[in-house]
Amino acid sequence: MSPAEAAERVVALTAELNEYNYQYYVLANPSISDYDFDQKLKELENLERLFPQFLDPDSPTQKVGGDITQRFTTVRHRWPMLSLSNTYSEQELRDFDVRVRKAIGDDFEYVCELKFDGLSISLTYENGLLKQAVTRGDGVQGDDVTTNVRTIKKIPNRLRTNGYPDLFEIRGEIFMHRPAFQRLNNERIENGEMAYANPRNFAAGTIKLQDSSEVARRPLDCFLYFLYSDNRNRLFSNHWESLMAVKSWGFHVCEHTALCSSIDEVLAFITKWDKERHELSYDIDGIVIKVNDYGQQEELGFTAKSPRWAISYKYKAEQVETIFHSVSYQVGRTGAVTPVANLEPVLLAGTTVKRASLHNANEIARLDLREGDTVFVEKGGEIIPKVMGVNMLKRNPDTHPIVYPSNCPECDTPLIRKEGEAVHYCPNEEGCPPQIVGRMQHFIGRKAMDIEGMGDETIETFYRHGLLHNITDIYKLKDQQDVLIGLDRFGQKSIDNMLTGIEKSKEKPFEKVLFALGIRYVGETVARKLAAHFKDIDTLTAASRTAIESVHEIGERIAESVLEYFANTTHREQLEQLKQYGLQLALVEQKVERLGDRLQGKTFVISGVFEQFSREELTALIEGHGGKMLSSISAKLDYLVAGDKMGPSKRTKAEKLNIPIISDQDLLDMIA
Ligand code: IVH
């Protein structure tokens, strides 16, 4: 390669890698596989070695990666957060072993750990209390996300045992278990919110939220794998001992960790987990191999970016090549249009893949996808496989870029794109068939009205026969039995069964009805909160923006959507009809289970987030013991139960009024 060619390639690779880093660290939405990224990085490293004149101090090869954002305080790490050099090949791992042996001889052990696919975090503890949690950032400084991290139940705010140093830092990986990811992501899709591509992005997006109570709602977990303290070497002689100790202090340490006395044992561990990793409830992307002994670690030392005593072996994400035939555009209940790639069926990670997600128009443009292209399809943590890129060597030059439709593929209405959103929407709520059908299917769903004897197909069939146009029609079906009996596959028994199911749905509580309406961004939790606060539909319909936003954890976006929904006269007419059919459009005061009367006559306000209890649980506890909840702090209040992240104005107000501020533990003591 001539120097001119090398210079050109260095510039191109640098631009490409910077863009991928931005997508990965800032947008938390990578568009390239780790493997391909690492290959490109290695290519750049090689070129820079061969042509040092082109090495830019700002080159992506000189960075550890960076995710510092504007919204959090930037904190300098006491000990820099280094990355690990990584490899995908057995040979390179054996080379690493040879290097280690040359430096420290043959008498040593490795600790093998899973490489968790989450985001790394550094926690500082002082006298057994969590003081600070900082993201990796660029390795030198990161974002202070302490308030959010305090809501993670698996990270102790206070250590329970003794024996830990007065001041230490512990590092680990925050992640989300796959089942929780799937449940919450489905909830987001149902609510018309942006779906996350994989658990790592969900965890990364969560830790960077401004609203800690939303963080508390999303179950994050954290495995700890590294201890730093000034007196570490006096307390422990090796990494393994430190892992056992931190476990006893109350930290979550992964049980799948092994001591290995040879590189062959390490390779056996790698092979075992390549097969078994799919059975774990969380994603791993490789194995981390660390020299165990602290003294030997010191002997080996560090390069500028990573320790010489550790390496990570990364598993290749399963990827295949196949032919991309066409794009289908699916219109969901909220009108959001999702492009899906139709592929030549291909076997990938044990299943036949025919379709892959393309997300939105930007993604299609980024891939520069063309019909007939050979594409790379990958299955990582995602449920739906993803098109990662096009094999340009196999491109037919006579092809043209895909033109994203300007009109709805279902009803031909011009599509719209909201400012700042990547997704196209069909605004024809009342006339677009998949939206009409989707809304009714959502209404009867298990988490909503849960109508027995009626399924998604029933709704489609009835819609096609002109029996259903909107949710209120469901309650008119009982007057159409003569038509129903004439339909294929509907016997009297199934009709009776369905009509009983419809009647029974009238008993569903207000919060379920509210959720069933399918208001964008009003998922189960939000519906529960709105129902509890406003008590009935008339009060909610009349509520002002300020009133809606004053509900705990309800923000601008949800308030806007609720206002928009109730401003629509069709929706209001439908609600009037549902009321007449006898649906529960007001809260029925729940009888409180009586547990005791220690709090009789006392009033309480709960604020903040709690490690052991949800707010609902605390309310039940207070009311069960005869206490009464108040909605705001006033002179009438007896106690303010305060958790983490309580607003400072509440504290000031309570202090001014001389109202005792108590913890959840104080409350337990009062009723014990
Ligand atoms: S040890 C100096 N152990 O991988 C050693 N890292 O490329 C520091 N990671 O930033 C890291 N699982 O986010 C270590 N068991 C494990 C890990 C692990 C995942 C991540 C971590 C780190 C990156 C290194």
mmCIF file of C-alpha atoms and ligand atoms in Angstrom, residues 82-84 113-116 119-120 136 173 225-226 228 288 290 307 309, ligand 1:
data_model
loop_
_atom_site.group_PDB
_atom_site.id
_atom_site.type_symbol
_atom_site.label_atom_id
_atom_site.label_comp_id
_atom_site.label_asym_id
_atom_site.label_seq_id
_atom_site.Cartn_x
_atom_site.Cartn_y
_atom_site.Cartn_z
ATOM 1 C CA LEU A 82 -9.201 1.025 31.675
ATOM 2 C CA SER A 83 -10.471 -1.208 28.963
ATOM 3 C CA LEU A 84 -9.245 -4.677 28.134
ATOM 4 C CA GLU A 113 -15.115 -14.517 34.417
ATOM 5 C CA LEU A 114 -18.051 -13.972 32.127
ATOM 6 C CA LYS A 115 -17.874 -10.736 30.174
ATOM 7 C CA PHE A 116 -21.205 -9.124 30.956
ATOM 8 C CA LEU A 119 -22.382 -0.755 31.077
ATOM 9 C CA SER A 120 -19.507 -0.457 33.473
ATOM 10 C CA ARG A 136 -16.869 4.878 32.700
ATOM 11 C CA GLU A 173 -21.375 -4.055 35.105
ATOM 12 C CA TYR A 225 -15.868 -7.779 39.445
ATOM 13 C CA PHE A 226 -13.122 -5.485 40.590
ATOM 14 C CA TYR A 228 -9.684 -0.955 44.337
ATOM 15 C CA VAL A 288 -12.529 -12.071 30.738
ATOM 16 C CA LYS A 290 -7.270 -12.169 34.564
ATOM 17 C CA PRO A 307 -3.640 -4.046 31.804
ATOM 18 C CA TRP A 309 -2.431 -9.089 33.060
HETATM 19 S S1 IVH B 1 -12.476 -6.222 34.308
HETATM 20 C C1 IVH B 1 -8.890 -3.434 34.327
HETATM 21 N N1 IVH B 1 -14.353 -8.063 34.235
HETATM 22 O O1 IVH B 1 -15.535 -5.092 29.699
HETATM 23 C C2 IVH B 1 -9.950 -4.423 34.190
HETATM 24 N N2 IVH B 1 -14.580 -6.172 32.797
HETATM 25 O O2 IVH B 1 -13.237 -4.037 27.839
HETATM 26 C C3 IVH B 1 -11.284 -3.829 34.089
HETATM 27 N N3 IVH B 1 -16.643 -6.179 31.467
HETATM 28 O O3 IVH B 1 -14.982 -1.812 30.757
HETATM 29 C C4 IVH B 1 -12.379 -4.645 33.602
HETATM 30 N N4 IVH B 1 -17.441 -8.071 32.241
HETATM 31 O O4 IVH B 1 -17.280 -2.815 31.167
HETATM 32 C C5 IVH B 1 -13.914 -6.879 33.731
HETATM 33 N N5 IVH B 1 -15.959 -9.743 34.306
HETATM 34 C C6 IVH B 1 -15.523 -8.593 33.821
HETATM 35 C C7 IVH B 1 -16.264 -7.868 32.854
HETATM 36 C C8 IVH B 1 -15.741 -6.661 32.357
HETATM 37 C C9 IVH B 1 -17.659 -7.056 31.429
HETATM 38 C C10 IVH B 1 -16.549 -4.958 30.647
HETATM 39 C C11 IVH B 1 -16.232 -3.709 31.434
HETATM 40 C C12 IVH B 1 -14.959 -3.190 30.874
HETATM 41 C C13 IVH B 1 -14.892 -3.857 29.538
HETATM 42 C C14 IVH B 1 -13.447 -4.092 29.188
#
